[in-house]
Tab-separated table of C-alpha atoms and ligand atoms in Angstrom:
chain	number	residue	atom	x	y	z
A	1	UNK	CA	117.999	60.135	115.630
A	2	UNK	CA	116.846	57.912	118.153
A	3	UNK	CA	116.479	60.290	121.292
A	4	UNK	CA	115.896	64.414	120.819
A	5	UNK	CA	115.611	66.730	123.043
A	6	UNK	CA	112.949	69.674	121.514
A	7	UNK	CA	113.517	72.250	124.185
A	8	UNK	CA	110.062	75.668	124.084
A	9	UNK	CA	108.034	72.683	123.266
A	10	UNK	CA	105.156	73.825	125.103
A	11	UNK	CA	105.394	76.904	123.393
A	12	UNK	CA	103.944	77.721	119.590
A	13	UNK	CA	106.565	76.212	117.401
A	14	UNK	CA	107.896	73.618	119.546
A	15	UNK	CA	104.652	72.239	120.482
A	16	UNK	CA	103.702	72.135	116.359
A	17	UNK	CA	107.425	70.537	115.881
A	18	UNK	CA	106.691	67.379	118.194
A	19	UNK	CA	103.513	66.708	116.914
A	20	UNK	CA	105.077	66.833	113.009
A	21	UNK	CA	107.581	65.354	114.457
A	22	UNK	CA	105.856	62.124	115.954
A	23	UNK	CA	103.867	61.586	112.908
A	24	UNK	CA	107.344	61.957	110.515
A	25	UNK	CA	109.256	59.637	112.865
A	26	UNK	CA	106.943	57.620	115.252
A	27	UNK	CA	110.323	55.601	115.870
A	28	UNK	CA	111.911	59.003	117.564
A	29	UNK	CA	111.684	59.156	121.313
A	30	UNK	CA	111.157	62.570	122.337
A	31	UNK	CA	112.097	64.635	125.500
A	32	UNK	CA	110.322	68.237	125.454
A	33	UNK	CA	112.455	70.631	128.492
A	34	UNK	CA	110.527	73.733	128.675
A	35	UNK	CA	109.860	75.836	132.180
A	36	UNK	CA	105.967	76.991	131.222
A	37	UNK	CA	106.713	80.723	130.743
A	38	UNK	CA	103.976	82.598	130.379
A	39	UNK	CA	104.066	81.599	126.648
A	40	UNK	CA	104.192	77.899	127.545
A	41	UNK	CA	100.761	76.042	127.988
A	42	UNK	CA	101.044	72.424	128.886
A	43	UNK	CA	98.019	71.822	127.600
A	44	UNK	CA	99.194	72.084	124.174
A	45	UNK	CA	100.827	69.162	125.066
A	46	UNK	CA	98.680	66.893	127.450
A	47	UNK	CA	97.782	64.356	124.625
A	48	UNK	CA	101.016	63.191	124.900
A	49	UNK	CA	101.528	62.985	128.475
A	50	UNK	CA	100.915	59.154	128.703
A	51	UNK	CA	102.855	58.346	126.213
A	52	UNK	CA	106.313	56.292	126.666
A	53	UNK	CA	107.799	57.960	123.604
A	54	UNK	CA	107.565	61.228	125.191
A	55	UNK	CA	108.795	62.654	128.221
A	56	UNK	CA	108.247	66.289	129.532
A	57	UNK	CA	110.605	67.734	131.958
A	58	UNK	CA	109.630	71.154	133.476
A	59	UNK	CA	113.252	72.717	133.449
A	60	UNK	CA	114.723	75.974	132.779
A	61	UNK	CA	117.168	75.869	130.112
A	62	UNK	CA	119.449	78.557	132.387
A	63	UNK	CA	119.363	76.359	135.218
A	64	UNK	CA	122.792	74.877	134.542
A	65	UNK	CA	123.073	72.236	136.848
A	66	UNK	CA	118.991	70.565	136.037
A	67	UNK	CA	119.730	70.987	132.001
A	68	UNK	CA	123.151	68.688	132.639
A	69	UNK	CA	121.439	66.303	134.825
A	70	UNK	CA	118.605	65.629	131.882
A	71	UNK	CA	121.364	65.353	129.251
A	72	UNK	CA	123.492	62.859	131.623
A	73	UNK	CA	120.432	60.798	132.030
A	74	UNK	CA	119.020	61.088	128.238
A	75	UNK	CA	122.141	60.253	125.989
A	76	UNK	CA	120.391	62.309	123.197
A	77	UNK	CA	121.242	62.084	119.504
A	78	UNK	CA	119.990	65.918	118.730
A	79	UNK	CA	119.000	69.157	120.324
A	80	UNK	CA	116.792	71.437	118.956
A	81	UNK	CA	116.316	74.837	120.495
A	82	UNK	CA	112.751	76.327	120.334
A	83	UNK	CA	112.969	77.844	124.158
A	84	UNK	CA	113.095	81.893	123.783
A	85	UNK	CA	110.958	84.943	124.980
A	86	UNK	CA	109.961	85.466	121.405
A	87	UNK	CA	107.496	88.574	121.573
A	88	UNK	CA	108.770	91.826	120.186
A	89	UNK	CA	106.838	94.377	122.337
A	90	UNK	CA	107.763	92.468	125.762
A	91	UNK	CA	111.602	93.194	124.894
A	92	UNK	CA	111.268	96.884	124.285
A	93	UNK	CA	109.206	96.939	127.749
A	94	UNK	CA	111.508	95.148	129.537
A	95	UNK	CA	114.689	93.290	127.830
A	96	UNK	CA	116.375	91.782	130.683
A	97	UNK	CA	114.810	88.215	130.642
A	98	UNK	CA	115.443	87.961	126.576
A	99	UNK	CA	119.136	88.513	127.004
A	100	UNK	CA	119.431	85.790	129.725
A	101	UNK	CA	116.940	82.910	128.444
A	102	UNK	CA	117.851	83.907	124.664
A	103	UNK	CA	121.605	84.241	125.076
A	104	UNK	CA	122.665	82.507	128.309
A	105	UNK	CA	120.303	80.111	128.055
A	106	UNK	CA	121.665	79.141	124.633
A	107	UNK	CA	124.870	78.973	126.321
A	108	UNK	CA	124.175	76.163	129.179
A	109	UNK	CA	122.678	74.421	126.210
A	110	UNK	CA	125.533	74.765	123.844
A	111	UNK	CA	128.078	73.150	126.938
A	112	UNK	CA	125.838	70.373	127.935
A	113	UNK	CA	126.278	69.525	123.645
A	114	UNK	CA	129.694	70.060	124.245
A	115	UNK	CA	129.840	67.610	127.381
A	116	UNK	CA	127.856	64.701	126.963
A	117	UNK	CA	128.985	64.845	122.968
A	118	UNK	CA	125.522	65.280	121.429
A	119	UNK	CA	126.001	64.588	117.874
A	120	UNK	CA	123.745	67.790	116.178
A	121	UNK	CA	122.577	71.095	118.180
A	122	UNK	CA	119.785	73.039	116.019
A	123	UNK	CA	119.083	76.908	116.902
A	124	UNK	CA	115.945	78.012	115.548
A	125	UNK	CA	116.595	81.245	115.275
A	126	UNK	CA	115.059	84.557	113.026
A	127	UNK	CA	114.666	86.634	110.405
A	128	UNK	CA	114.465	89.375	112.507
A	129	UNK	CA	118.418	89.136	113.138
A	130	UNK	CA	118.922	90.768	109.644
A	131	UNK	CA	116.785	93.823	110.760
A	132	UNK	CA	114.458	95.128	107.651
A	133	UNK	CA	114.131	96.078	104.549
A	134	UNK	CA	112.355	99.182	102.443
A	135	UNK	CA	109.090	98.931	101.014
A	136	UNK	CA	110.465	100.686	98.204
A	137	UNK	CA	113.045	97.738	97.127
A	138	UNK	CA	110.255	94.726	96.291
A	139	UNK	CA	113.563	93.324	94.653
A	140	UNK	CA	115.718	92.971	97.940
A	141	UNK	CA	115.384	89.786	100.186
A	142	UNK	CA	117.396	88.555	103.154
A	143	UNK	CA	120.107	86.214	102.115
A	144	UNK	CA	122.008	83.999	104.454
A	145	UNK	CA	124.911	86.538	104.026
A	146	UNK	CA	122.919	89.496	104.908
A	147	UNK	CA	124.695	91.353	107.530
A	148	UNK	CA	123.092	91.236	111.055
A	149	UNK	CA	121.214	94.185	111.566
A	150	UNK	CA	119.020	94.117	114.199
A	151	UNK	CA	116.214	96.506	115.395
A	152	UNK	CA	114.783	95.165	119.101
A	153	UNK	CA	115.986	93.875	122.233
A	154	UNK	CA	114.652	90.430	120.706
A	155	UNK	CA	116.057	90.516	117.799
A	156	UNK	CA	119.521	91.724	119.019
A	157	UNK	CA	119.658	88.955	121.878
A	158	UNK	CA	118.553	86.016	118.888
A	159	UNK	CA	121.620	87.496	116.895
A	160	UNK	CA	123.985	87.461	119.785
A	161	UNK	CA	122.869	83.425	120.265
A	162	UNK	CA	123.159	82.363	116.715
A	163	UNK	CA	127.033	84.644	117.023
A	164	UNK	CA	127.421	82.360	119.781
A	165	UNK	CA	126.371	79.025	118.036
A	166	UNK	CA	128.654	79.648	115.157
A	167	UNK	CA	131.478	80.899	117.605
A	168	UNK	CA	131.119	77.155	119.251
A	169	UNK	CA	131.343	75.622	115.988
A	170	UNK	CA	134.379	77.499	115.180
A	171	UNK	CA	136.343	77.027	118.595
A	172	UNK	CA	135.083	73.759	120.420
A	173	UNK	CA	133.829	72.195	116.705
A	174	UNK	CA	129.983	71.903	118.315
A	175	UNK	CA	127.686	70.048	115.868
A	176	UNK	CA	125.323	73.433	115.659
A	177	UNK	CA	122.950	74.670	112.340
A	178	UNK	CA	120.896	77.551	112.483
A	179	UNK	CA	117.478	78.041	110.348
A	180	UNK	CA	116.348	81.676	110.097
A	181	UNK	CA	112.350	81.857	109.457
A	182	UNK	CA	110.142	84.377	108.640
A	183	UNK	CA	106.785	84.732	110.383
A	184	UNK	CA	105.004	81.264	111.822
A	185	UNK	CA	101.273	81.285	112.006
A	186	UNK	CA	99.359	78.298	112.585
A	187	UNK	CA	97.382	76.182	116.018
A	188	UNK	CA	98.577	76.575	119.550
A	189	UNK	CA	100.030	80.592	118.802
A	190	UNK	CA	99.357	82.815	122.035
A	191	UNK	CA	97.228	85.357	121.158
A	192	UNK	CA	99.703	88.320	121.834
A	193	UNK	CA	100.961	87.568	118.128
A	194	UNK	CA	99.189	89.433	115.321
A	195	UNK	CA	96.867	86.555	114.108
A	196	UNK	CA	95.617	84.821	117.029
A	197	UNK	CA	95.689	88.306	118.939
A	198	UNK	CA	92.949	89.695	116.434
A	199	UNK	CA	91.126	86.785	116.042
A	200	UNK	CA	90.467	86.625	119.527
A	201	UNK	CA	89.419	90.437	118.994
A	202	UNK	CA	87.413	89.876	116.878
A	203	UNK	CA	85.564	87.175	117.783
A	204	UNK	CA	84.278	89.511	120.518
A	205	UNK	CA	83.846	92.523	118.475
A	206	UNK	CA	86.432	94.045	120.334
A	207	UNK	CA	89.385	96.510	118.467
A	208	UNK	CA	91.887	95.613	116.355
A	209	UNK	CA	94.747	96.994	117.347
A	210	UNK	CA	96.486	97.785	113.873
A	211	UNK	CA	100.104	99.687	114.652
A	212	UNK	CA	100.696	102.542	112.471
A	213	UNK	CA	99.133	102.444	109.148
A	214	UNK	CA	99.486	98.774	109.282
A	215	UNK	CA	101.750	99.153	106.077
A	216	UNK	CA	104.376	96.857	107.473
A	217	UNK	CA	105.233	93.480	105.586
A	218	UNK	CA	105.905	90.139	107.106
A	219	UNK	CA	106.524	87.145	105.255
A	220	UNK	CA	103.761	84.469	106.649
A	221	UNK	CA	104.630	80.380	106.803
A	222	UNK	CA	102.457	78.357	107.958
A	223	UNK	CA	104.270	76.478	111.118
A	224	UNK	CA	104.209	72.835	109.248
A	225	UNK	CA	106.473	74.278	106.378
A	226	UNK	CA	108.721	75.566	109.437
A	227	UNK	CA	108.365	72.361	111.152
A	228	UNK	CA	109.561	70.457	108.292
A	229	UNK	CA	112.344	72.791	107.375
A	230	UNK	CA	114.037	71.843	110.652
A	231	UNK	CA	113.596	68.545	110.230
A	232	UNK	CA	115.165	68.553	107.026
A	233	UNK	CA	118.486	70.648	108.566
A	234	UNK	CA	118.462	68.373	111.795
A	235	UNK	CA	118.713	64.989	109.621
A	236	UNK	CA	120.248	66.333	106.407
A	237	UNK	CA	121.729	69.728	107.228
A	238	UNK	CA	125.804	70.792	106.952
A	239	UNK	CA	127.175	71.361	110.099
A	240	UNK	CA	128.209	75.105	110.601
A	241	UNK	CA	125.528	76.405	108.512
A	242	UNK	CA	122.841	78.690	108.439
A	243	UNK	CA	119.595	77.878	106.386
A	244	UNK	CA	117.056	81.049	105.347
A	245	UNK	CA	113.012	79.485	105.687
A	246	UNK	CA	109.951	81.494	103.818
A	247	UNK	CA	107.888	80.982	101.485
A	248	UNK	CA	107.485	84.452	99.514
A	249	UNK	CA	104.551	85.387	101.082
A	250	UNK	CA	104.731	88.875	102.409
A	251	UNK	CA	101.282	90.605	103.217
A	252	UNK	CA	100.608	93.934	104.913
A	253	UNK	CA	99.441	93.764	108.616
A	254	UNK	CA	96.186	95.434	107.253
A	255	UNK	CA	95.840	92.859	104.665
A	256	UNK	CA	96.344	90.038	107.170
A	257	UNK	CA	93.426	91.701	109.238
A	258	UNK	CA	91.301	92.566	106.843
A	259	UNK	CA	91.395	88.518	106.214
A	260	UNK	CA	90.666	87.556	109.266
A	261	UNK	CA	87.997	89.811	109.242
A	262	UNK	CA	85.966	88.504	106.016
A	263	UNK	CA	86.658	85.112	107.240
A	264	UNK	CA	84.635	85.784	110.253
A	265	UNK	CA	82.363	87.880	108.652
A	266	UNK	CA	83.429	90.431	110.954
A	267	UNK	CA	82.913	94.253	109.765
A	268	UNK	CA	86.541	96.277	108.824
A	269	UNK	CA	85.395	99.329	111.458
A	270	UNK	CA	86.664	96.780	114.048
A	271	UNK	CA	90.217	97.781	112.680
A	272	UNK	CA	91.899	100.727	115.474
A	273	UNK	CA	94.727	102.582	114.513
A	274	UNK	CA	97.294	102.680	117.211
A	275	UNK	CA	100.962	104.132	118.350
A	276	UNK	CA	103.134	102.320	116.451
A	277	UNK	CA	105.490	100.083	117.935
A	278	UNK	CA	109.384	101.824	118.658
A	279	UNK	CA	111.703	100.966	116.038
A	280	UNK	CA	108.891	98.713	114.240
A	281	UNK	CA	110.480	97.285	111.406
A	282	UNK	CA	108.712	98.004	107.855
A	283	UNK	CA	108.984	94.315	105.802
A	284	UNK	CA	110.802	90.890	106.167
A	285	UNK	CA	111.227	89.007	103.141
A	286	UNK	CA	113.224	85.674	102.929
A	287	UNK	CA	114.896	84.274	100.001
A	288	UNK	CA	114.842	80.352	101.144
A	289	UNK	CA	116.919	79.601	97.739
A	290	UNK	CA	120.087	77.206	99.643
A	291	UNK	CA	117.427	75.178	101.453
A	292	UNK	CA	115.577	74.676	98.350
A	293	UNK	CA	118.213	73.964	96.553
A	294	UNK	CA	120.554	72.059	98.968
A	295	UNK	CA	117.895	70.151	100.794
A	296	UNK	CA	114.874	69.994	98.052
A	297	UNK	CA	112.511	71.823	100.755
A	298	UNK	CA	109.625	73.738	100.236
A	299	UNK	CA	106.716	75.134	101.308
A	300	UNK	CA	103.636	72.761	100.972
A	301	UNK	CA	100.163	75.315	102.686
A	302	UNK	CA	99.315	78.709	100.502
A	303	UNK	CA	98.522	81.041	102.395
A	304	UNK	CA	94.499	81.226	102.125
A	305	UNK	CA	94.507	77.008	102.904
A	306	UNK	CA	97.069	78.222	105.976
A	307	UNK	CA	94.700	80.857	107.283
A	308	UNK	CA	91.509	79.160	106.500
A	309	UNK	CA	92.950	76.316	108.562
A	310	UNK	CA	94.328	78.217	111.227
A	311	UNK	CA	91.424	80.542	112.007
A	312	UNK	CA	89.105	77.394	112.017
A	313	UNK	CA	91.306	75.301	114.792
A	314	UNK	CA	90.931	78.482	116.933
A	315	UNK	CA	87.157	78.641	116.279
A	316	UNK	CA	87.046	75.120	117.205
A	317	UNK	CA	89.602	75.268	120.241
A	318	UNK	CA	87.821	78.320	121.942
A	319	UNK	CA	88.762	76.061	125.578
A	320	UNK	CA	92.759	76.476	124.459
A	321	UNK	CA	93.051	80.441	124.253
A	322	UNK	CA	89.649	80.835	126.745
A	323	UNK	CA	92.140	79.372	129.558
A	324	UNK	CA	94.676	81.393	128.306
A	325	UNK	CA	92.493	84.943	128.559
A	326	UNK	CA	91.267	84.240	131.795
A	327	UNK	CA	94.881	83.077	133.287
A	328	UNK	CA	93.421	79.084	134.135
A	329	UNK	CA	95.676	77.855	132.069
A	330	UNK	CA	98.720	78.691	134.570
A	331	UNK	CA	97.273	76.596	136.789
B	401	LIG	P1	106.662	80.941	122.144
B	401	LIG	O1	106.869	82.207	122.914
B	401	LIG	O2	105.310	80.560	121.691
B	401	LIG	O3	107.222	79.695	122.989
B	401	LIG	C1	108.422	79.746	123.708
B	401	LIG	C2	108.463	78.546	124.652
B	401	LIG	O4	109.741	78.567	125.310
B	401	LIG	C3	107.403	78.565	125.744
B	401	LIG	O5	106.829	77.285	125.889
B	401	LIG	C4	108.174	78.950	126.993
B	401	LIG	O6	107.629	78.426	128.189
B	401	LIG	C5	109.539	78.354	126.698
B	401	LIG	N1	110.607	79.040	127.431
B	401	LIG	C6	110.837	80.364	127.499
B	401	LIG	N2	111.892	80.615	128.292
B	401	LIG	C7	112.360	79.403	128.694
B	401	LIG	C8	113.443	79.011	129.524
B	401	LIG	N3	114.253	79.909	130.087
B	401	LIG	N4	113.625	77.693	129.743
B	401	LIG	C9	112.793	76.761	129.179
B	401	LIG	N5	111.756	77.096	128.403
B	401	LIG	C10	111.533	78.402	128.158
B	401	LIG	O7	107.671	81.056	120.933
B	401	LIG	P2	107.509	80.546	119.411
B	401	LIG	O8	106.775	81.559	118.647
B	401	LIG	O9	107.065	79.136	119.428
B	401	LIG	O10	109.027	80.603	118.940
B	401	LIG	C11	109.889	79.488	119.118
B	401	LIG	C12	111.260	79.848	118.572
B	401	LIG	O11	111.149	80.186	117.189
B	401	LIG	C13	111.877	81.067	119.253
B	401	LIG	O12	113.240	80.808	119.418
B	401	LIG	C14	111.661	82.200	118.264
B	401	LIG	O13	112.698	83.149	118.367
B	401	LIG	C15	111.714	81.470	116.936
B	401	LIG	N6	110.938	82.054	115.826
B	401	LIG	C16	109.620	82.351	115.983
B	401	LIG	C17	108.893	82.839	114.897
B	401	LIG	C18	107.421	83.154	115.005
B	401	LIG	O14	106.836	83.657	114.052
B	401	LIG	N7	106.765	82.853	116.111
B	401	LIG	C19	109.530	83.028	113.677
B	401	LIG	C20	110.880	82.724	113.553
B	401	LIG	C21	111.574	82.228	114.634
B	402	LIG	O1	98.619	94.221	118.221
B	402	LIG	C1	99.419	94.178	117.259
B	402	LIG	N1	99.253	95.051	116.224
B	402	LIG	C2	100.092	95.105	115.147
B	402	LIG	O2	99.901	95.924	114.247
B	402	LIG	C3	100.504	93.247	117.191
B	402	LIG	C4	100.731	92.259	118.309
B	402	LIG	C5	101.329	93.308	116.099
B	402	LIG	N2	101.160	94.216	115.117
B	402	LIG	C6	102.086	94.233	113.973
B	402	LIG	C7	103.551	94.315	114.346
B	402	LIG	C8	104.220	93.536	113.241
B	402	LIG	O3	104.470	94.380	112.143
B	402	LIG	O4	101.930	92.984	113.305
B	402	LIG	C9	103.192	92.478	112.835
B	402	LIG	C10	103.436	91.122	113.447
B	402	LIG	O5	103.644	91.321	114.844
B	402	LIG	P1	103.989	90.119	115.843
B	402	LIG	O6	102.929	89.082	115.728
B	402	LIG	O7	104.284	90.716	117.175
B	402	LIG	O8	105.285	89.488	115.167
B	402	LIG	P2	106.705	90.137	114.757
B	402	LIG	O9	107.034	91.307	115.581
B	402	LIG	O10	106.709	90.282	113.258
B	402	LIG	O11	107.687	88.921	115.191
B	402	LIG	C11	107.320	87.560	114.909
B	402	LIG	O12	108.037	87.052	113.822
B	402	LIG	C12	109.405	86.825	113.990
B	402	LIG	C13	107.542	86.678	116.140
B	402	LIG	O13	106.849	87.204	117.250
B	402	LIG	C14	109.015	86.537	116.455
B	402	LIG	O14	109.201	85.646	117.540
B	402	LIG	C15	109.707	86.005	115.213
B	402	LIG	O15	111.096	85.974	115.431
């Protein structure tokens, strides 16, 4: 793995990924293809900028005819696929631009593999494809032969791109794996995502917008453990497979707030109960037994280290998500 091509990487994960990934493999050239959605920041990335083992391309990955041009002139050994309007509420608001970056987009990726014989494509795909489970049945997890089941316009359009991942494995042989993850947190996450979103609340005693009763269960990793997941299936992984990533840690959304509150000695009246959100689903919970087992991973940050961390680096990184609320950072 000489030469990858990490395409979202000025998004949340993808920016985490090529920093883990430069300190893992210093060795590894890497080319980041991402169009700055509103989701992408380059300065997540401008540290980098100078440097000769990294080169950022400002590229849509729909844009057939640029993504093909990049691969003809890169020769790269893997692909990894972090590009994706990723935020739940945007898709019920307005779906369109999921199904074409999230599907399509998969798709002009998926070909260029196909044509210039790239020898591993990686989909980082969801847990929300398996849709949710009770809160009654502690006992039931997703497996990576739970059947797709999905609840939002993001979800559904992440399902239809891993369908057509596994459909290019079947009929053209593409090199593709698939890791389904649970919740991220960690540095660099826009603050339209629970965490960073009521951090930034808080920090300026404004609402926290809970939805519902905030009974809902997610399954928190802390984007490292993700980040070295992938690398794992990327350099180790079985062709054709799918690979589950969490770390049993599922937490209400009120507990989750009601941590970020102590931490910032922040007072709990802060918390707002809101509409909830259309066809919100109630709790994710991963069972990440075949990459445990088949690749020896496993989750290294608890969750209080995680969050400590996490709602430190956005103390100390007020400039990153200030730029961000006032719109500079599109500039
Ligand atoms: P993000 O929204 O923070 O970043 C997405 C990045 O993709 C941005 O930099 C954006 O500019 C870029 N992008 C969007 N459309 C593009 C296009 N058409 N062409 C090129 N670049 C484009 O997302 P994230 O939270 O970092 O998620 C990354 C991936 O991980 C997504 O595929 C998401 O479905 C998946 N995932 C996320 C989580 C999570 O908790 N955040 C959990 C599991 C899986
Ligand atoms: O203001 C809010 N209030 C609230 O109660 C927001 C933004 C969220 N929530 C709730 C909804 C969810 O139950 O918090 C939970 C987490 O919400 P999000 O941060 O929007 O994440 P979620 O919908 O769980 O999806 C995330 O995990 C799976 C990522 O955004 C997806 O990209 C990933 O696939």
């Amino acid at each position: 793995m000489k030469n990858i091509l990490v395409t979202g990487g000025a998004g949340f994960i993808g920016g985490n990924f090529i920093y883990y990934s430069r300190k893992k493999h210093p060795e590894c050239r890497i080319v980041c293809m991402d169009c700055l959605t509103y989701a992408g920041n380059i300065k997540t990335l401008e540290p980098l900028m100078n440097s000769e083992s990294f080169r950022f391309v400002k590229v849509d990955i729909t844009d057939r005819e640029n993504v093909f041009k990049i691969f003809e002139e890169e020769n790269f050994d893997a692909v990894i696929n972090f590009a994706a309007e990723s935020h739940v509420d945007r898709s019920i608001k307005d779906p369109s631009v999921f199904l074409t970056t999230n599907i399509l987009g998969t798709q002009v990726l998926l070909d260029a593999v196909n044509q210039f014989g790239v020898k591993r494509f990686h989909q980082v795909s969801t847990d929300e494809v398996y849709g949710d489970l009770p809160l009654d049945r502690p006992d039931l997890f997703f497996t990576e032969t739970t059947p797709l089941h999905t609840s939002s316009p993001y979800s559904a359009s992440k399902a239809a791109a891993d369908l057509l991942c596994l459909a290019y494995h079947r009929t053209y042989k593409t090199p593709v794996t698939i890791s389904r993850c649970s919740n991220n947190y960690g540095p660099y996450q826009f603050p339209e995502k629970l965490i960073p979103l009521m951090f930034v609340n808080a920090s300026s005693d404004k609402p926290l917008p809970v939805y519902g009763k905030g009974a809902n269960v997610r399954d928190w990793l802390f984007v490292d453990d993700h980040c070295k997941a992938i690398d794992m299936i990327v350099r180790d992984g079985v062709v054709g497979e799918i690979y589950n990533i969490g770390g049993h840690n599922e937490k209400t959304n009120l507990e989750v707030v009601k941590t970020i509150l102590k931490t910032l000695s922040k007072d709990e009246s802060l918390i707002t109960y809101v509409n909830d959100r259309p066809g919100h689903d109630m709790r994710y919970a991963i069972d990440p037994q075949k990459i445990c087992d088949e690749l020896g991973w496993y989750p290294e940050t608890k969750f209080e280290d995680g969050i400590a961390y996490t709602l430190r680096w956005y103390k100390e990184n007020e400039p990153w998500w200030r730029a961000i609320l006032d719109g500079s950072y599109r500039k």
